[in-house]
CSV table of C-alpha atoms in Angstrom, one decimal:
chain,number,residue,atom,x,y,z
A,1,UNK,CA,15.6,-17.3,134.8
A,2,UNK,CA,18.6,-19.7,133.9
A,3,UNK,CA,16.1,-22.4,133.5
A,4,UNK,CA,14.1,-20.3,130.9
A,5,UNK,CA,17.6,-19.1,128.9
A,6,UNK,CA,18.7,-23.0,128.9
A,7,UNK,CA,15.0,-23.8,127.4
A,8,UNK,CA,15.5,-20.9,125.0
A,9,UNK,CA,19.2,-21.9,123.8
A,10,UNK,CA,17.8,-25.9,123.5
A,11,UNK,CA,15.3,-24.4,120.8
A,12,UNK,CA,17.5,-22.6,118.9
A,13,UNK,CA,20.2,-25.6,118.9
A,14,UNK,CA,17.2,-28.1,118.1
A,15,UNK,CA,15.6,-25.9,115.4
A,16,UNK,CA,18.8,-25.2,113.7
A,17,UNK,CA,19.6,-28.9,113.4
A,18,UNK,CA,16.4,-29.5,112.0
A,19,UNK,CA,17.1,-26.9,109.3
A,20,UNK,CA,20.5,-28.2,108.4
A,21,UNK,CA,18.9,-31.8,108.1
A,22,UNK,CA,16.1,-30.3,106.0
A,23,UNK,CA,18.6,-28.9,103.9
A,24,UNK,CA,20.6,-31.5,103.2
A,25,UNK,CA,17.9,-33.6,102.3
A,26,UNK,CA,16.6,-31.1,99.6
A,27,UNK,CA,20.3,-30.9,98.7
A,28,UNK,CA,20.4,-34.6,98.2
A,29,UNK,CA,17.1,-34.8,96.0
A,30,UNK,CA,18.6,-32.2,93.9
A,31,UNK,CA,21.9,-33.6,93.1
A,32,UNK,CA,19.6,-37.1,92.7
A,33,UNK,CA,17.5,-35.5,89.7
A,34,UNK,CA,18.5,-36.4,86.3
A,35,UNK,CA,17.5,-33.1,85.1
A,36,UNK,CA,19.6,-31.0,87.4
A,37,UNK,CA,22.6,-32.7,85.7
A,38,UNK,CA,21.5,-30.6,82.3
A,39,UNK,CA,22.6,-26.8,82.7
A,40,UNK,CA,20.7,-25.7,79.4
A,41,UNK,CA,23.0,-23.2,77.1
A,42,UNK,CA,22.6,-21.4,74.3
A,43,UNK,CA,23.7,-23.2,71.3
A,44,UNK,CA,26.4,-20.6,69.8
A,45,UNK,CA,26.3,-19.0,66.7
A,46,UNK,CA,28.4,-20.3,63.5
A,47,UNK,CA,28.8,-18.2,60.3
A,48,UNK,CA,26.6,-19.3,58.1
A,49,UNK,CA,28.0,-21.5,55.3
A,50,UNK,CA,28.0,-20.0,51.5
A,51,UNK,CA,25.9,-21.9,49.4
A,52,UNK,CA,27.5,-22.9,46.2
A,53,UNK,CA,25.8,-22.5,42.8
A,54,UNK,CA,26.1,-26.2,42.6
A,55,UNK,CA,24.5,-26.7,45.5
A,56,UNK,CA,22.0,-24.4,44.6
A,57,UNK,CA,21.1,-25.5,41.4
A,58,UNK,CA,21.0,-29.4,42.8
A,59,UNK,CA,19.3,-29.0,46.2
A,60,UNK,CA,16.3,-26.1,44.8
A,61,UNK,CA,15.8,-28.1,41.8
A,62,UNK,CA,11.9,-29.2,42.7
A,63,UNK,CA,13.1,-32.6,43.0
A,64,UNK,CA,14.5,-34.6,46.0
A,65,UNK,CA,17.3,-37.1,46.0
A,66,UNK,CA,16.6,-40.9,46.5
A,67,UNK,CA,18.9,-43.9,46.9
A,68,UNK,CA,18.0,-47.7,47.1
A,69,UNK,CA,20.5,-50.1,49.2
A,70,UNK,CA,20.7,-53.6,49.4
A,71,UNK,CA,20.4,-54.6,53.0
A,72,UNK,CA,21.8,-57.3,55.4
A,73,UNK,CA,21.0,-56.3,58.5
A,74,UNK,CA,22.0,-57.8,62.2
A,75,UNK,CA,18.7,-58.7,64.3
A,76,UNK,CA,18.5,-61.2,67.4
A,77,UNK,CA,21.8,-62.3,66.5
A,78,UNK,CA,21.2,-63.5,62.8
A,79,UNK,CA,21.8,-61.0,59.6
A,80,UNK,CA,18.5,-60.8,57.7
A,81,UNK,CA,18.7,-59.6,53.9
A,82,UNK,CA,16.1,-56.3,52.9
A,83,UNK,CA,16.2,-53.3,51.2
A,84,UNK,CA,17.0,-49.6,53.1
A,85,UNK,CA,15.9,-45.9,50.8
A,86,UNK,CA,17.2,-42.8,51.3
A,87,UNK,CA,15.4,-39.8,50.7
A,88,UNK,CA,17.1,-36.0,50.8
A,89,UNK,CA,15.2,-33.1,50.1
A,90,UNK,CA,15.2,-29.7,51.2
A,91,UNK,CA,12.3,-27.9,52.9
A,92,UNK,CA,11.7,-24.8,54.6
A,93,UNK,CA,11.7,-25.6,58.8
A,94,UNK,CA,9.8,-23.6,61.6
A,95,UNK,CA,12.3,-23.5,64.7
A,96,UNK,CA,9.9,-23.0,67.1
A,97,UNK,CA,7.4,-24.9,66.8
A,98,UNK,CA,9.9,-27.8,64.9
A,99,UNK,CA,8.1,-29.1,62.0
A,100,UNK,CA,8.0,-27.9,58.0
A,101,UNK,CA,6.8,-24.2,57.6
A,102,UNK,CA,3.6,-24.2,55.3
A,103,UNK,CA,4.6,-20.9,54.1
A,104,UNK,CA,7.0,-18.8,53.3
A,105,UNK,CA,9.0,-16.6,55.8
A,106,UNK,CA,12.3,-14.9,56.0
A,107,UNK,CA,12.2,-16.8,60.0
A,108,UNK,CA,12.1,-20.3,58.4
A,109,UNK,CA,15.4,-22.5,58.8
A,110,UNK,CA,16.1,-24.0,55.5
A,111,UNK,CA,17.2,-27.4,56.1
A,112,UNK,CA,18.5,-30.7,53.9
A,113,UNK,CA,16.0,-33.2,55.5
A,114,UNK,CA,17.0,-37.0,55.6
A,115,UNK,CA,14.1,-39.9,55.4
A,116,UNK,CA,16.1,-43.2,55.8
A,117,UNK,CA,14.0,-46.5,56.0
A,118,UNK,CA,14.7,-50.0,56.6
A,119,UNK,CA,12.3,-53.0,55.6
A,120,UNK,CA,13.6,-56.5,56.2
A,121,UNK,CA,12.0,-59.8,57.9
A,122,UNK,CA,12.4,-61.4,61.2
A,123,UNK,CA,10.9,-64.8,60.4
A,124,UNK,CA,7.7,-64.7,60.0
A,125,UNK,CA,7.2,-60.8,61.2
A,126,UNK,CA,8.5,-57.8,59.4
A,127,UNK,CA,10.6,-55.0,60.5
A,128,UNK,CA,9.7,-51.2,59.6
A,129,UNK,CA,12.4,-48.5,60.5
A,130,UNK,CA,12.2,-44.7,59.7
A,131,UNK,CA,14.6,-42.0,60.7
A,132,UNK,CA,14.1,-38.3,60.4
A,133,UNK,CA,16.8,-35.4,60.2
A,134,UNK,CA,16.8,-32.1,59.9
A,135,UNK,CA,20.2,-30.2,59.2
A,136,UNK,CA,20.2,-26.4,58.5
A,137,UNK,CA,21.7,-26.0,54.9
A,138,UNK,CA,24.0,-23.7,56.9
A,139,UNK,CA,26.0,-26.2,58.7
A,140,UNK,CA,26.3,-23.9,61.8
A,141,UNK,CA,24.5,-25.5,64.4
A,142,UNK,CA,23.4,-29.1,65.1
A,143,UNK,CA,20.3,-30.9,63.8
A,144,UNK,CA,16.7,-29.4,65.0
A,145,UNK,CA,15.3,-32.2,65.0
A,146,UNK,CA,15.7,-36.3,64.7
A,147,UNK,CA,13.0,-38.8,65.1
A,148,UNK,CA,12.7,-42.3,64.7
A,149,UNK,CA,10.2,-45.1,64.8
A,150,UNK,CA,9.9,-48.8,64.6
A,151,UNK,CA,7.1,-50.9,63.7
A,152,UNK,CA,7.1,-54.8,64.1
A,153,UNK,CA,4.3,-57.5,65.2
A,154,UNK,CA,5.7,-56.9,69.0
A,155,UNK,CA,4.3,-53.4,69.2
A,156,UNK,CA,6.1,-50.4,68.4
A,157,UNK,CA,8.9,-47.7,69.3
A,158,UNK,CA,9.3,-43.6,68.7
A,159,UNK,CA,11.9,-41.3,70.0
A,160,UNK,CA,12.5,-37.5,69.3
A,161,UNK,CA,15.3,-35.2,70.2
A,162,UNK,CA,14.3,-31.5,69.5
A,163,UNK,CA,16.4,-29.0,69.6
A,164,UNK,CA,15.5,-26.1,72.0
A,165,UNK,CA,18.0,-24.9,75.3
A,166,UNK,CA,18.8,-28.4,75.6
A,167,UNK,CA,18.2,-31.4,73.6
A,168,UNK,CA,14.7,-32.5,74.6
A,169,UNK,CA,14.1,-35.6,74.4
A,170,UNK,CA,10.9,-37.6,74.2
A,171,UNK,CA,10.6,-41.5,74.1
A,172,UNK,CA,8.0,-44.2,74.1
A,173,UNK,CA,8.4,-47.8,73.9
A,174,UNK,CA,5.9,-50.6,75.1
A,175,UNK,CA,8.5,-52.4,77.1
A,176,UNK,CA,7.8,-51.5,80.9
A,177,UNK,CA,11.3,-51.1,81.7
A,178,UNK,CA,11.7,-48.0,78.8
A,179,UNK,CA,8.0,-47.2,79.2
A,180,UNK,CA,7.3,-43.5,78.5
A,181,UNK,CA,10.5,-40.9,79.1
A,182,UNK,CA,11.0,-37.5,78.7
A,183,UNK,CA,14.4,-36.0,80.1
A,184,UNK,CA,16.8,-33.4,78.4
A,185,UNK,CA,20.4,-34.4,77.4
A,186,UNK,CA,23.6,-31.5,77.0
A,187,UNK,CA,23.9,-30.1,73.2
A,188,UNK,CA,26.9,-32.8,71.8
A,189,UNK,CA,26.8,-34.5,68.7
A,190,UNK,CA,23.9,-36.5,67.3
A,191,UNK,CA,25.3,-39.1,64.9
A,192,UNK,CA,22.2,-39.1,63.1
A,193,UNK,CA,22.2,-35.5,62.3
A,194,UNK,CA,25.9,-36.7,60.6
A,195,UNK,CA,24.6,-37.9,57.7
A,196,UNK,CA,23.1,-35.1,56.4
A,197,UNK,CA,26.1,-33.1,57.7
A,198,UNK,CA,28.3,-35.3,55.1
A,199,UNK,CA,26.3,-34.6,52.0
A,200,UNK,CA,26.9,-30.3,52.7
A,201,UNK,CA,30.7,-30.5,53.7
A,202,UNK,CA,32.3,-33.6,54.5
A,203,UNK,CA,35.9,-32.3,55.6
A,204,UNK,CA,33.6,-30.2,58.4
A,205,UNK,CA,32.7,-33.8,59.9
A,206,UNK,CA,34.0,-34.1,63.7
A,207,UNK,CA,37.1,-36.0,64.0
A,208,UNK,CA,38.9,-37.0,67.0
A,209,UNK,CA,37.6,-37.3,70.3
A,210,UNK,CA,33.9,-36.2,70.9
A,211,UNK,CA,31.2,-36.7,72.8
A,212,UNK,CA,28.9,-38.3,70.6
A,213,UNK,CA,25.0,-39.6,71.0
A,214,UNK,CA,24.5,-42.8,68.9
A,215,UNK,CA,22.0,-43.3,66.2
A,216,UNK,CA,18.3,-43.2,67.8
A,217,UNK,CA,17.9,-46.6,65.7
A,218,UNK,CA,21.0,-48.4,67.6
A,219,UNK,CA,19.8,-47.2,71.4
A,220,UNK,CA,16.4,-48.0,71.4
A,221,UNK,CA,16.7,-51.3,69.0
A,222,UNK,CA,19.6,-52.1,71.5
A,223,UNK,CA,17.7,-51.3,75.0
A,224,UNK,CA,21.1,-49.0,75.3
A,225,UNK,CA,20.9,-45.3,77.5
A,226,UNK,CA,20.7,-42.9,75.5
A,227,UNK,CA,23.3,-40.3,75.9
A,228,UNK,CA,26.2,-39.3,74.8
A,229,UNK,CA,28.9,-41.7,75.0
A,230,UNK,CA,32.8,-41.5,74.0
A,231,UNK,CA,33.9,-42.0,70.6
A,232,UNK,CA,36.7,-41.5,67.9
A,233,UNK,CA,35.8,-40.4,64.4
A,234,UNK,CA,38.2,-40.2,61.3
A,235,UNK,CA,37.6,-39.5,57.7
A,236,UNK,CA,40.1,-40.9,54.8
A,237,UNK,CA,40.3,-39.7,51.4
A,238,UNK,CA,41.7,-42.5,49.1
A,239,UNK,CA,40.9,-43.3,45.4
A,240,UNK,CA,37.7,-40.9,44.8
A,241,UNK,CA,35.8,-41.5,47.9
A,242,UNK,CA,35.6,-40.4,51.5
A,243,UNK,CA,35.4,-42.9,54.3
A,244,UNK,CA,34.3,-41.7,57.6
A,245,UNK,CA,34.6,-43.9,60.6
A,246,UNK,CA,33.0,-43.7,64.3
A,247,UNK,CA,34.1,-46.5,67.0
A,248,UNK,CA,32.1,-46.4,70.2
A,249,UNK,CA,34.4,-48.5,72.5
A,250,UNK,CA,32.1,-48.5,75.8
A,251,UNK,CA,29.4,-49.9,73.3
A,252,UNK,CA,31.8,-51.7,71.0
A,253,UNK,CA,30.1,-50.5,68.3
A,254,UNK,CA,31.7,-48.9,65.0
A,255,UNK,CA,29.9,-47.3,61.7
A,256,UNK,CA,31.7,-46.7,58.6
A,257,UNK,CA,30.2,-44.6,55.6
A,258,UNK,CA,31.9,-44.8,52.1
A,259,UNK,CA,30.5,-42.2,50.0
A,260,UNK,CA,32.1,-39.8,46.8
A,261,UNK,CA,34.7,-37.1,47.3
A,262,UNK,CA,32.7,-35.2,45.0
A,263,UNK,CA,30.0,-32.7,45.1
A,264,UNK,CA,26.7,-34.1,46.1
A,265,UNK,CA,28.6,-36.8,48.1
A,266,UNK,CA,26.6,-40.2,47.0
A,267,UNK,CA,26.7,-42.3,50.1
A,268,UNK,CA,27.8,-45.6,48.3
A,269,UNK,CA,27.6,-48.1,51.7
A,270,UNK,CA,28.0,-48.2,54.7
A,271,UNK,CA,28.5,-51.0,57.8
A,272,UNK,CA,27.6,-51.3,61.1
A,273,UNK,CA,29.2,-53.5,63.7
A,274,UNK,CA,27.9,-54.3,67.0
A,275,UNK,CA,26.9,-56.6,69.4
A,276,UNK,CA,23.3,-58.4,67.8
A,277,UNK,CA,21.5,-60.5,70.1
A,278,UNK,CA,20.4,-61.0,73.8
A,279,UNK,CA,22.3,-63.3,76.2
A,280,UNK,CA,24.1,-66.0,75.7
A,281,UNK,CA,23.0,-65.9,72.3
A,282,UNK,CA,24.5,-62.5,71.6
A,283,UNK,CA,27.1,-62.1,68.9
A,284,UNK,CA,29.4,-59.7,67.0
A,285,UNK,CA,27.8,-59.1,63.6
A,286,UNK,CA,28.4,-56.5,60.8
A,287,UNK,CA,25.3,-55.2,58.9
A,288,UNK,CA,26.0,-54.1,55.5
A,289,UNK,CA,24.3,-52.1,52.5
A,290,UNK,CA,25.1,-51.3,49.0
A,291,UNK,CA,23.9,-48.8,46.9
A,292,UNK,CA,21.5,-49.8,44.0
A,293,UNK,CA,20.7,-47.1,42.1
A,294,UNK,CA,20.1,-43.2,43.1
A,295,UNK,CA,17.2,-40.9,40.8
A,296,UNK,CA,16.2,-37.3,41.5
A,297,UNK,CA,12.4,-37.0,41.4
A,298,UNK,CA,9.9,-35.1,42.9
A,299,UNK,CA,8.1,-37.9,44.7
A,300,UNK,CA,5.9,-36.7,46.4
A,301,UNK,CA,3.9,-36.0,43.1
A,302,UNK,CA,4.5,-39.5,42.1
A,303,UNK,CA,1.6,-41.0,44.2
A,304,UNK,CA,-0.9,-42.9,41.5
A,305,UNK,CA,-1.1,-46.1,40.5
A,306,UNK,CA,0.2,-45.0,37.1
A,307,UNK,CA,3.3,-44.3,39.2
A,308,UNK,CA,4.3,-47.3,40.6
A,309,UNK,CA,6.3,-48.6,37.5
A,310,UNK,CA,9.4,-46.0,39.4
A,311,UNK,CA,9.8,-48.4,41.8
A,312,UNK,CA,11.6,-50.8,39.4
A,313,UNK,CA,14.1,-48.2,38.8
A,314,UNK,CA,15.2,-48.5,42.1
A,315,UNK,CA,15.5,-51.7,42.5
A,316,UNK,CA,12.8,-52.1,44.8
C-alpha cells in the first residue's frame, strides 16, 4: 500500500515538473516574439481642427500644389546633384480599406496627400525615390498611411506603414538579410507624416523629446531598424520663416526644414545630415535642396504631349 502511495506521489511530483517546464518554455517563446512587444491601442480622439477659409479656398481649389528643388543628395558616400518635386493635393481617403475613395461619402477621411520624389544619378545607374503621405486635414490623429519605394539598376525596395490598431507595417527588399517583413510597431510619431503636418499648423509640430520613427527613405536606404528611435525636435521663428529641426543622436542623424511663417507654409529647403556610405568608406555628409519654383495646377489633366512645355516652368 505504501509502495503504491509513493508511486502515486512520484507522478504527481514528476507531472507537475513537467508542467512548470512546459510553461516556462511557452513563457519564454512569448516574451521572444517581436509581436508580443506591440499591445495594439486605440488611437485617441483629437478635436477636429477648424478649417480656415484660406485653407479652404487654397486646398479645394481643383488644383494641387507642386514644388521643384534643386538636389544634392548623399549616396555611397559622395553627394550627387538631381532634382526632388513635391506634389500636395487633397483627396477624399477610405480608412479601412486605406487607399483614395472613388466616391463620395460622409465616412471618407479628407486628407492633404504628399508625393515627394527624388531623381539623381549614381554613376552610371539612376536613382528613383517616391514617398507617399496621407495626413487628415484635421490634424487630430497621425498619418493613415505612408509608403515608399525605390527603384535603381540593383533591384528595388517598398515599405508601407498603415494605420489600423497598430502601425502595420509591410516591407520588401531584395537584399536577403531585409527580405520580406511584416511586423507591427506602437502608434509614435512618423516623421514622414511631419511634412504634411507643417503645411496645416506648424506651431502644432512635436517639440521636445519624442519617440519618433525616421523617414521610410532614411531606414531602408540606410539598412537601419525601423522603429521608433529617440529624438529632439524644435521649431524657430526668425525673419519670416519657420525652421523646424529633428536630431536623431543614436543614428546621428539631423533634418532641418526652412519653410514661410505664412499661410500655405512654402517649404523653401531643407538638409539632411547623416552618415552616407558603407565601411570604412562611410562619411558624414549633408544633402541639401532648394526650392526652384512652386505652380498650382491640376496635373493630373495635364498628361498630353501638348503638355509637356509645363515642365520648363518648373525647372525641370
Amino acid at each position: 500500500m505504501f509502495k503504491k502511495w509513493l508511486t502515486l506521489e512520484m507522478s504527481v511530483v514528476l507531472l507537475a515538473a513537467v508542467f512548470t517546464t512546459f510553461q516556462s518554455c511557452n513563457s519564454k517563446v512569448a516574451n521572444d516574439t517581436k509581436e508580443e512587444s506591440v499591445t495594439p491601442k486605440k488611437e485617441p480622439e483629437f478635436p477636429r481642427k477648424k478649417l480656415s477659409q484660406e485653407f479652404k479656398d487654397y486646398w479645394y481649389s481643383g488644383t494641387a500644389e507642386i514644388t521643384s528643388y534643386e538636389l544634392e543628395q548623399a549616396r555611397y558616400g559622395e553627394i550627387r546633384t538631381g532634382k526632388a518635386v513635391m506634389i500636395y493635393v487633397t483627396e477624399p481617403f477610405l480608412k479601412d480599406k486605406q487607399v483614395k475613395a472613388d466616391n463620395a461619402s460622409t465616412d471618407n477621411v479628407p486628407v492633404l496627400k504628399l508625393n515627394a520624389t527624388k531623381k539623381y544619378l549614381t554613376g552610371i545607374y539612376p536613382y528613383s525615390i517616391m514617398a507617399s503621405s496621407f495626413y487628415p486635414v484635421y490634424d487630430n490623429q497621425h498619418a493613415l498611411k505612408v509608403s515608399f519605394s525605390a527603384q535603381e539598376w540593383c533591384g528595388h525596395v517598398y515599405a508601407q506603414i498603415n494605420n489600423k490598431e497598430a502601425f502595420q507595417v509591410m516591407s520588401r527588399s531584395y537584399f536577403e538579410s531585409e527580405g520580406d517583413q511584416d511586423f507591427n510597431l506602437k502608434k509614435t510619431v512618423l516623421e514622414n507624416e511631419l511634412w504634411n503636418k507643417l503645411k496645416i499648423d506648424p506651431e502644432n509640430l512635436p517639440q521636445g523629446t519624442h519617440q519618433i520613427i525616421p523617414s521610410l527613405e532614411y531606414v531602408r536606404l540606410s539598412h537601419k531598424e525601423l522603429k521608433a528611435y529617440d529624438a529632439e525636435a524644435t521649431l524657430t521663428n526668425s525673419d519670416g520663416f519657420y525652421t523646424y529641426e529633428i536630431s536623431y543622436p543614436e543614428l546621428e542623424r539631423s533634418l532641418s526644414i526652412t519653410f514661410g511663417n505664412a499661410f500655405p507654409y512654402p517649404i523653401e529647403s531643407w538638409s539632411e545630415t547623416s552618415k552616407s556610405g558603407f565601411g570604412p568608406e562611410a562619411q558624414t555628409l549633408t544633402s541639401k535642396a532648394t526650392k526652384i519654383k512652386t505652380i498650382n495646377a491640376p496635373y493630373w489633366q495635364q498628361n498630353h504631349n501638348k503638355d509637356l512645355y509645363l515642365r520648363d516652368s518648373l525647372g525641370l
